[in-house]
Coordinates of C-alpha atoms in Angstrom, one line a residue:
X47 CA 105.8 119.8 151.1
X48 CA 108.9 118.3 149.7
X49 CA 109.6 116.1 152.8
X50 CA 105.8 114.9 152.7
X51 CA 105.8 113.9 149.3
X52 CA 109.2 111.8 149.8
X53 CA 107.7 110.1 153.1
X54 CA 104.3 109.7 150.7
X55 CA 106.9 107.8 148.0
X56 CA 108.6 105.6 150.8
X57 CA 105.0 104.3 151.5
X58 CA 103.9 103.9 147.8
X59 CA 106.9 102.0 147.2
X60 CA 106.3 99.7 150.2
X61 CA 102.9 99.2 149.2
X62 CA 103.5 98.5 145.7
X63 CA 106.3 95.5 146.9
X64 CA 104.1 94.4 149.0
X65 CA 101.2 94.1 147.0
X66 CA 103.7 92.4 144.3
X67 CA 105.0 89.7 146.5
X68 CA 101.5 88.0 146.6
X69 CA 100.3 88.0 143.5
X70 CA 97.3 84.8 143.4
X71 CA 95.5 85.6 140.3
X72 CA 96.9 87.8 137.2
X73 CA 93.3 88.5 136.8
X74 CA 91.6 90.0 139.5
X75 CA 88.2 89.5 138.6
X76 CA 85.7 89.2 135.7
X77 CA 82.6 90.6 137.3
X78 CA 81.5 94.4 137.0
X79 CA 79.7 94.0 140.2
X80 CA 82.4 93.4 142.1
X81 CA 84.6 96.1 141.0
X82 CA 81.0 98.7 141.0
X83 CA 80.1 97.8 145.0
X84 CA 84.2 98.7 145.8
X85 CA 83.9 101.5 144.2
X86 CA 80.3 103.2 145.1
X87 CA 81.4 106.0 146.5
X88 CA 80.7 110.3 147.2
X89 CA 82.5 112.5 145.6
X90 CA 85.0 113.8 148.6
X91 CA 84.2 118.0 149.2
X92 CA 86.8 117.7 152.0
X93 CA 90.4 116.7 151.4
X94 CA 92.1 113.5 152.9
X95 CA 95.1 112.7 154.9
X96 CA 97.5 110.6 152.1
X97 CA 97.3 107.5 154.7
X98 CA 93.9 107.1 154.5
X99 CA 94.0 107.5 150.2
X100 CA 96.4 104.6 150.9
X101 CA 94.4 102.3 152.5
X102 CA 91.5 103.3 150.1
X103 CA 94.0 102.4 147.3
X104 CA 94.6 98.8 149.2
X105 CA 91.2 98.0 149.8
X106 CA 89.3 99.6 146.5
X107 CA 92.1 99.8 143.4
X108 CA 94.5 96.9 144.2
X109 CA 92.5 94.4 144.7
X110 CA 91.3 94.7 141.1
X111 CA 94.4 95.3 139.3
X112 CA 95.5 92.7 136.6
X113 CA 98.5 92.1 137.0
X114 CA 100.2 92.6 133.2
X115 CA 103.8 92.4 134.1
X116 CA 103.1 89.1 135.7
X117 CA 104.2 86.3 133.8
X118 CA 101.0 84.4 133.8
X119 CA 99.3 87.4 131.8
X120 CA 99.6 86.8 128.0
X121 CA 96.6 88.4 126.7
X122 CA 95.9 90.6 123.8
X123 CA 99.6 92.4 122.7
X124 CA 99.9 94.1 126.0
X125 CA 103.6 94.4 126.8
X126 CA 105.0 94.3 130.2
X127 CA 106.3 97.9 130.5
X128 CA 109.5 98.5 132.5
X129 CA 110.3 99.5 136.3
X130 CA 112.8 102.6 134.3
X131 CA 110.0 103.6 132.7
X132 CA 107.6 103.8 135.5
X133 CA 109.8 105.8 137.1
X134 CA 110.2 108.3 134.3
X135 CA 106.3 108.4 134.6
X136 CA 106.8 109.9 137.9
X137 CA 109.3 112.4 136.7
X138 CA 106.7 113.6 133.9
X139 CA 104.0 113.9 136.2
X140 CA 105.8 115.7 138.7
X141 CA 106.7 118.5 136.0
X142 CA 103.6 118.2 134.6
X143 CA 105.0 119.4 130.5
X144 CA 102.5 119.7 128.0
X145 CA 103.9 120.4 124.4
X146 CA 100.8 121.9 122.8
X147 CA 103.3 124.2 121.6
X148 CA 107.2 124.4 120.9
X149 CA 107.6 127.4 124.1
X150 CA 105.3 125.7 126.4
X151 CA 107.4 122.9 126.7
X152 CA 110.8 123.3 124.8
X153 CA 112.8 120.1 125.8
X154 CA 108.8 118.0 125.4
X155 CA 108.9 119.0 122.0
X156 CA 112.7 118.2 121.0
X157 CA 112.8 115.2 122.8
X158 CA 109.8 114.0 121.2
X159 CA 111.4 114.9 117.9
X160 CA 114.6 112.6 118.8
X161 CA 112.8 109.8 120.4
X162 CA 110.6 109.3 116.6
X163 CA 113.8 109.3 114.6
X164 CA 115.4 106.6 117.3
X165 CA 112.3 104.8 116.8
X166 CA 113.0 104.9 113.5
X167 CA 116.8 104.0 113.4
X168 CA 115.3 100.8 115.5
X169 CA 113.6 99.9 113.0
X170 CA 116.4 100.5 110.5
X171 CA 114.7 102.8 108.8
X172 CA 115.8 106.5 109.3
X173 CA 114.9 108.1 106.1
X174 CA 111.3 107.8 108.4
X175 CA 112.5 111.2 110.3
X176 CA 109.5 112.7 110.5
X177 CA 107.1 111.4 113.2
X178 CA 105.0 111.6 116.4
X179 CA 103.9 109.9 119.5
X180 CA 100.7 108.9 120.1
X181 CA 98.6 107.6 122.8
X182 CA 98.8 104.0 121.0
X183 CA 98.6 102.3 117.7
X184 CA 94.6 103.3 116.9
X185 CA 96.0 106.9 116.5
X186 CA 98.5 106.1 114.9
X187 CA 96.5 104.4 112.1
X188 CA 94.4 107.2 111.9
X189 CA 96.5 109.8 111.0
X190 CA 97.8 107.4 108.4
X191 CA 94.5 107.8 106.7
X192 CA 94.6 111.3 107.6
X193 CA 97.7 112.2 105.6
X194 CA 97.1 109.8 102.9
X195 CA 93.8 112.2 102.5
X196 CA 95.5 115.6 102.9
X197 CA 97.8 114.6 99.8
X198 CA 95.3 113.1 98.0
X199 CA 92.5 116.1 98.2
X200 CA 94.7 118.9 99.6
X201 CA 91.3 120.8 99.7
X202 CA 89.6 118.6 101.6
X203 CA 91.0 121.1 104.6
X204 CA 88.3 123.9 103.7
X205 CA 85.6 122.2 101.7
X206 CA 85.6 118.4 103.4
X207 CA 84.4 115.6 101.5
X208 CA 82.1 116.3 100.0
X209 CA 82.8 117.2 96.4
X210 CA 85.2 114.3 96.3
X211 CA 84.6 110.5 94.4
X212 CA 84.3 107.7 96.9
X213 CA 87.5 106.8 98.3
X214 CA 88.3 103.2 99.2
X215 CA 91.2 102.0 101.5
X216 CA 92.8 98.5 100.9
X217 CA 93.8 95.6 103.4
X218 CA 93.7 91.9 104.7
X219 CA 91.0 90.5 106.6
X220 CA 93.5 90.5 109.2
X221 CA 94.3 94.5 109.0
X222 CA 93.6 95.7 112.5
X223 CA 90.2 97.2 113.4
X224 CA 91.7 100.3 114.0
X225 CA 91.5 101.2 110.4
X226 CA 88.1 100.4 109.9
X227 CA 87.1 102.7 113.3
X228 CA 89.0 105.7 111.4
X229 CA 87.5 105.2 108.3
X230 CA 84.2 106.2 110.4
X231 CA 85.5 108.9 112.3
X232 CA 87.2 110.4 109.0
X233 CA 83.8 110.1 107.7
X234 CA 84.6 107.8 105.0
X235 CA 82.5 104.7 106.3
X236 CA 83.3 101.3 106.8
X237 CA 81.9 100.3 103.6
X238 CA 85.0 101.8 101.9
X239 CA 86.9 99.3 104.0
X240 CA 87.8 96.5 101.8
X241 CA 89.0 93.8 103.1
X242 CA 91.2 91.5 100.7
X243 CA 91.4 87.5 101.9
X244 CA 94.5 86.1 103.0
X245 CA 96.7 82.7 102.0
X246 CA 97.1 80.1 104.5
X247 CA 99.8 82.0 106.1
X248 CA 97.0 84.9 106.7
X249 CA 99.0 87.2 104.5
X250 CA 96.8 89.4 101.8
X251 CA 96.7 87.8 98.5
X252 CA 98.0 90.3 96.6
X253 CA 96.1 89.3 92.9
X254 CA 92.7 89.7 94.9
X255 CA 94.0 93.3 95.6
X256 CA 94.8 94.2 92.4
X257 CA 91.8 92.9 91.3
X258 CA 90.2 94.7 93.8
X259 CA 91.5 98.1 93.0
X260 CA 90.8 97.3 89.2
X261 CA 87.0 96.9 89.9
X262 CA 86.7 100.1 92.4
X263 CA 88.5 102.4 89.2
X264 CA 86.0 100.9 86.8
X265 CA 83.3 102.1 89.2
X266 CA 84.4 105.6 89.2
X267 CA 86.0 105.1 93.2
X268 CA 89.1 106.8 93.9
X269 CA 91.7 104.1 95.4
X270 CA 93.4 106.0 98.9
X271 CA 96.0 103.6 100.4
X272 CA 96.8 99.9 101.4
X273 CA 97.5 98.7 104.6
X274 CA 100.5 96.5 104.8
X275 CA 100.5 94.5 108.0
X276 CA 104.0 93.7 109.7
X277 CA 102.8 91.4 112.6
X278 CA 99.1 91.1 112.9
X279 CA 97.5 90.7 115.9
X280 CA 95.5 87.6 115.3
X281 CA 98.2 85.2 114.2
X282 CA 101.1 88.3 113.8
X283 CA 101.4 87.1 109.9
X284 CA 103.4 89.4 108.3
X285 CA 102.4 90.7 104.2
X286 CA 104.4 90.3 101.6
X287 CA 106.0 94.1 102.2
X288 CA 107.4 94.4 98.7
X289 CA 104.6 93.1 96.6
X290 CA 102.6 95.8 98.6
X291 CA 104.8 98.4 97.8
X292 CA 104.7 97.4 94.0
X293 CA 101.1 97.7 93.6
X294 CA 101.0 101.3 95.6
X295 CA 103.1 102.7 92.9
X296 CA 101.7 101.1 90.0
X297 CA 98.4 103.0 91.3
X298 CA 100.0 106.0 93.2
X299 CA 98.3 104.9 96.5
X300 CA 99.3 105.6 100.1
X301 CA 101.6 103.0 101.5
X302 CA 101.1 102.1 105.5
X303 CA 102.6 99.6 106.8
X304 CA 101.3 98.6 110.0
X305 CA 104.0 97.9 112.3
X306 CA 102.3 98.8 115.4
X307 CA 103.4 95.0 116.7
X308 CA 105.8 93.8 114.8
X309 CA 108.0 95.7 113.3
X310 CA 110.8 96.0 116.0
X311 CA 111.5 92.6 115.7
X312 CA 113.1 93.3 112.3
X313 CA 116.7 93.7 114.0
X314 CA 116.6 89.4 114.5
X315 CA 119.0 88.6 110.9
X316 CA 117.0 85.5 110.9
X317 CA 113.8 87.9 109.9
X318 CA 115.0 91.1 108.3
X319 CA 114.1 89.5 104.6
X320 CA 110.7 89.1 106.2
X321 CA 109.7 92.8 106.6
X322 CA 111.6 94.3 103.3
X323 CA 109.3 96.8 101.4
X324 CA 108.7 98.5 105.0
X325 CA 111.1 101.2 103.5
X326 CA 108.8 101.9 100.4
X327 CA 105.9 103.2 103.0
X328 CA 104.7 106.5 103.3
X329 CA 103.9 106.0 106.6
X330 CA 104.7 103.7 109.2
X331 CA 102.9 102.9 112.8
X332 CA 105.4 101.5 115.7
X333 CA 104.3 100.7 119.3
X334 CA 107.2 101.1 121.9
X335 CA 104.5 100.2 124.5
X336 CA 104.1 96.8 122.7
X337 CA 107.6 94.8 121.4
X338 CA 110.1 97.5 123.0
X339 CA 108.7 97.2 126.6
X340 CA 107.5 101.0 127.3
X341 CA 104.9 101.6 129.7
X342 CA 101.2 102.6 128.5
X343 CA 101.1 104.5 126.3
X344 CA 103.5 105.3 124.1
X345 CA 102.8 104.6 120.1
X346 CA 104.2 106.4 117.3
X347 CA 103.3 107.3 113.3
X348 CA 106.8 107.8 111.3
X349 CA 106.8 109.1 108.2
X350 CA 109.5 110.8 105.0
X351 CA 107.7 113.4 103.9
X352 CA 104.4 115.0 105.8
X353 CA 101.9 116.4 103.9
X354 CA 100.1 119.7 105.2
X355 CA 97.0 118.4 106.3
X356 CA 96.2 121.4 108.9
X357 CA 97.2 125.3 107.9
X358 CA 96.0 127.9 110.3
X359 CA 96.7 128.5 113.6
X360 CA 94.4 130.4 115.9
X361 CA 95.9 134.1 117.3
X362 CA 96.4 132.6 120.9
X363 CA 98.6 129.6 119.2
X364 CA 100.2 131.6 116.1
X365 CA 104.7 131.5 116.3
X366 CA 106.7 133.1 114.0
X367 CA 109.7 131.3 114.8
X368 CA 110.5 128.4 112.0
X369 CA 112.7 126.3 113.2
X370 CA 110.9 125.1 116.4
X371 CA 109.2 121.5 115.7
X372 CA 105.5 122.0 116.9
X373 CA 104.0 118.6 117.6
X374 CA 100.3 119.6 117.8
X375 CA 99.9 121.2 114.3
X376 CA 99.1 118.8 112.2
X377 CA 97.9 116.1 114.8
X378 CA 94.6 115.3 116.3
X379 CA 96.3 116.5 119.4
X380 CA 96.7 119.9 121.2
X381 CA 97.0 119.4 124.7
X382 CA 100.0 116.4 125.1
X383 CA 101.9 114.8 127.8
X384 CA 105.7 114.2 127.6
X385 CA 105.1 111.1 126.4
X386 CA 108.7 111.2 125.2
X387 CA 110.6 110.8 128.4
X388 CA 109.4 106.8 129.6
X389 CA 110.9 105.7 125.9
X390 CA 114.3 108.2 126.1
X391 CA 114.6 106.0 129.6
X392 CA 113.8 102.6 128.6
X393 CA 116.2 103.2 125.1
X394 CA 118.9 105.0 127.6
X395 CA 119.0 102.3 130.1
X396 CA 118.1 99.0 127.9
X397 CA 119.6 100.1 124.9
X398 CA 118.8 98.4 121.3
X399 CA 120.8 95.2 122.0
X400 CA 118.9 94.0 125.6
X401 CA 115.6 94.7 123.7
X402 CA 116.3 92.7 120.6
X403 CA 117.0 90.1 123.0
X404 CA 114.0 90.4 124.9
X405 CA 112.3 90.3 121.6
X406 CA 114.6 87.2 120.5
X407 CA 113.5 85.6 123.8
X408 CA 109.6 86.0 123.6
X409 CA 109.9 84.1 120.0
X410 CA 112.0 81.3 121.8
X411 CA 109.1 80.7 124.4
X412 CA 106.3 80.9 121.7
X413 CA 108.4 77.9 119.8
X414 CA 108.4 76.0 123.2
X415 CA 104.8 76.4 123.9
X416 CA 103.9 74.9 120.1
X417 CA 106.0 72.1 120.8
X418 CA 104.4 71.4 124.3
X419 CA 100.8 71.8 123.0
X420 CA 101.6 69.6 120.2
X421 CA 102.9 66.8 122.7
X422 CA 99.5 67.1 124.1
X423 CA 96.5 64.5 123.0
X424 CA 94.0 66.2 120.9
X425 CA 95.7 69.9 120.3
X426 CA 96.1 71.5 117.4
X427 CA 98.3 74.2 117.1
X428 CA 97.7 77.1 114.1
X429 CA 101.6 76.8 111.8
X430 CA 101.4 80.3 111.4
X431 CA 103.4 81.9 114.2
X432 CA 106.6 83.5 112.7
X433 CA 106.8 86.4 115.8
X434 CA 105.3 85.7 119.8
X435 CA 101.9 85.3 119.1
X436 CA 100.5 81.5 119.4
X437 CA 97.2 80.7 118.3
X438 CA 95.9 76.8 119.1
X439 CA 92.7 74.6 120.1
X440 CA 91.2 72.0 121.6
X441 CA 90.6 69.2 118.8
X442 CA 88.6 66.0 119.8
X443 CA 88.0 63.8 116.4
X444 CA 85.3 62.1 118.6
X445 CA 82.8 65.0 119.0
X446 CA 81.7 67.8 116.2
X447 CA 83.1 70.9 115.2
X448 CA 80.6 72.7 116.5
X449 CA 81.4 70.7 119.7
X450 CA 84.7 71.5 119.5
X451 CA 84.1 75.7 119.0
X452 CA 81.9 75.3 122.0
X453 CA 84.2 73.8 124.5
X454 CA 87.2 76.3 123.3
X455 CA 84.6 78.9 123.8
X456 CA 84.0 77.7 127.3
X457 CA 87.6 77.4 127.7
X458 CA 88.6 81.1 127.0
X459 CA 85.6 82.3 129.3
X460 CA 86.5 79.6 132.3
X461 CA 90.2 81.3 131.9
X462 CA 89.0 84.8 132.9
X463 CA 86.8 83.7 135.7
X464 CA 89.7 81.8 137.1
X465 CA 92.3 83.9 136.4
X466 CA 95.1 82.1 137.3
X467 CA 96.6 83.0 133.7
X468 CA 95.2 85.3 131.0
X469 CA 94.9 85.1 127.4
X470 CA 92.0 85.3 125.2
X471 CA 90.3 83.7 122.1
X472 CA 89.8 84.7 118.4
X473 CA 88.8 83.2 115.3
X474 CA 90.5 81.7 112.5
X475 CA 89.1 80.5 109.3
X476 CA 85.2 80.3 111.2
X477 CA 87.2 78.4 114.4
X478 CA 87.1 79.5 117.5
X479 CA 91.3 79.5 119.1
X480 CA 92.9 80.3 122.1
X481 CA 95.4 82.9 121.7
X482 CA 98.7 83.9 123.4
X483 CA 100.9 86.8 122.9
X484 CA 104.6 86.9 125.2
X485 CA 106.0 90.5 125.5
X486 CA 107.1 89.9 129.0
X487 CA 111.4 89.6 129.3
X488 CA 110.5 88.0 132.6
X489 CA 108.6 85.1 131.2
X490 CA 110.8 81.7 131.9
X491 CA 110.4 78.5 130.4
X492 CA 109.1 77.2 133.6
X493 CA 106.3 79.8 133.6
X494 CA 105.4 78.1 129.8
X495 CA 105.3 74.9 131.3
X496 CA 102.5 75.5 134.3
X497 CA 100.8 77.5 131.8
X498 CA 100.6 74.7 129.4
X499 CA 100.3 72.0 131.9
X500 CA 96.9 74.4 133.4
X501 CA 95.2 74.8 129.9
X502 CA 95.8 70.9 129.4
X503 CA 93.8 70.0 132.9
X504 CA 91.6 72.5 132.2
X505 CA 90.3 70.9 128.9
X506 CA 90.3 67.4 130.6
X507 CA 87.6 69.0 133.2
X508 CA 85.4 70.7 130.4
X509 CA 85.6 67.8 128.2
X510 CA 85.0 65.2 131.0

């Protein structure tokens, strides 16, 4: 079986380069049908010989691939993973670990343990050396509200919530979604969301939250926790940190700071003043899948001091031994891949100084696409951009705003059917913008250039 399954590698590998060499669209397709006819087939009751699964593969799963390490693809914040890392995703399959407890995967657990407190040290923070990895930054959020509820009503564990005031949790209107979608699954409902406006630079105007929390106290409410963001992921604004940190102890509130983005790019000197107060947190949420180039998925929630949100253990789990780091107790988590290993390779072979400049580099190319766009008749490009996310439009004086929302809208849409580059839309202030996010170390200048220069002939033909 062993010789099989290094024949069955040789051809993956050829097929992969293969595949890679010819890359025509970074987006394969836009159309469910298309994907749906490929794909309509029986489940198999007999097994098949690899090289037919491989010309399956070529003809049903390949063609519709987008291709996210391409250079072209600068959609959403989806980072470009590494070839090191993919390889350690081999390794982990191939030994199939699962750390739902310290013995049933020793080195899983340990290595998990390290990898959050390097996290943390890249962050230059790590008095953060508690932590785990998550399946991304949505997780990661929620146990933030998790914890900031098992040490606010440590009896919530047995009775729940409900002999407990109503419980409100504090951020921008540009505090990722995520925390809204775990306020519902908590069971706290999105009502107790409140969302705080932002300054022209889309960070949270901290006199509105105060304000804010003022009014919810007079009501009888019981304040939880505010959401500092450090690199949203409309505009990747970045809170005033330490004013945030301020107001969580003059309440005694949970302090997350939503880093999920962001925060790695706090080793560049030029923007470590930018992301002080991170260090005041009682929780923190990094993505290494994001700004430190780790394949999907790999997230993590870092934290000083855990409280115990979770306290029995069933007979079939229960381990007398204290000193073994369990990374299933007091997570949503039981069952858990060695997500551990594709960061311990891509830290191991990078190390901190390549990344940083990776991340040094996707800032560079953002500044060169605002100052191309801007060269452009008729563009208008949002002044907020302090990390690698670039947010502009399409601006014709002639015509109507509402005009003017409709042809970006047709824009962002004739992008995806196309797909000879990908980035998507969002709004800003009630305007509809195209968006761009670079976490790709392979992205050149050049690659900028034919992107801009395709976005620029491409409003000429809608508008014409």
């Amino acid at each position: 079986m062993a010789e099989d399954i290094r024949e069955y590698l040789v051809k993956v590998l050829d097929l992969i380069e293969q595949h890679s060499a010819n890359i025509p669209a970074v987006l394969s397709t836009n159309r469910v049908a298309d994907v749906r006819a490929k794909l309509r087939t029986t489940l198999p009751f007999k097994g098949q010989a690899f090289d037919r699964i491989l010309v399956d593969l070529e003809e049903q799963i390949l063609p519709f691939l987008n291709h996210n390490t391409d250079s072209r693809y600068a959609a959403f914040i989806t980072g470009s993973g590494n070839p090191v890392g993919a390889i350690a995703e081999y390794i982990k399959g191939h030994f199939n670990q699962n750390s739902l407890k310290w013995n049933s995967s020793p080195i899983a657990s340990e290595l998990e343990r390290l990898i959050t407190q390097w996290i943390a040290e890249f962050i230059e923070h790590p008095e953060f050396n508690i932590g785990f990895l998550t399946s991304g930054g949505s997780m990661s959020n929620f146990l933030a509200v998790h914890f900031a509820f098992a040490r606010a009503f440590p009896n919530r564990e047995m009775e729940g919530i409900y002999n407990i005031p109503r419980v409100r949790v504090y951020g921008s209107d540009q505090t990722h979604s995520s925390i809204e979608r775990s306020l519902v699954f908590l069971g706290i409902g999105r009502d107790n969301c409140v969302k705080i406006p932002v300054n022209e630079n889309y960070q949270i105007k901290v006199d509105k939250l105060i304000n804010a929390i003022e009014s919810d106290i007079a009501k009888g409410y019981h304040p939880l926790m505010i959401i500092g963001n450090a690199g949203s992921t409309n505009t990747g604004s970045i809170d005033d940190l330490e004013a945030l940190a301020k107001v969580s102890r003059q309440y005694k509130l949970w302090y997350h700071v939503d880093g999920a983005y962001g925060l790695p790019a706090v080793r560049l000197p030029e923007l470590k003043a930018d992301f002080a107060g991170t260090g005041d947190a009682d929780s923190i949420t990094v993505n290494p899948h994001k700004w430190m180039y780790v394949p999907f998925e790999a997230s993590s929630i870092l934290l000083k001091e855990m409280p115990s949100a979770i306290n029995f253990s069933p007979a079939y789990l229960q381990d007398d031994e204290e000193d073994r780091w369990e990374t299933s107790t007091q997570t949503v988590e039981l069952s858990k891949e060695f997500r551990a290993l594709k960061v311990w390779f891509t830290l191991k072979y990078y190390g901190v100084e390549q990344l940083v400049s990776f991340i040094r580099h996707d800032i560079d190319l953002v500044q060169y696409m605002a100052k191309l766009l801007l060269e452009l008749e008729n563009f208008e490009v949002e002044p907020c951009h302090p990390l690698s996310i670039i947010c502009f439009r399409y601006f014709s004086p002639a015509i109507s705003e509402k005009e003017n929302d409709d042809l970006n809208t047709a824009a962002i849409k004739t992008i995806e059917a196309e797909g000879k580059i990908f980035l998507t839309g969002t709004k800003l202030q009630g305007r509809t913008y195209l968006r761009a996010y670079f976490g790709n170390p392979n992205r050149r200048q050049t690659d900028v250039k034919q992107m801009v220069e395709y976005i620029s002939l491409l409003f000429s033909r809608l508008s014409g």
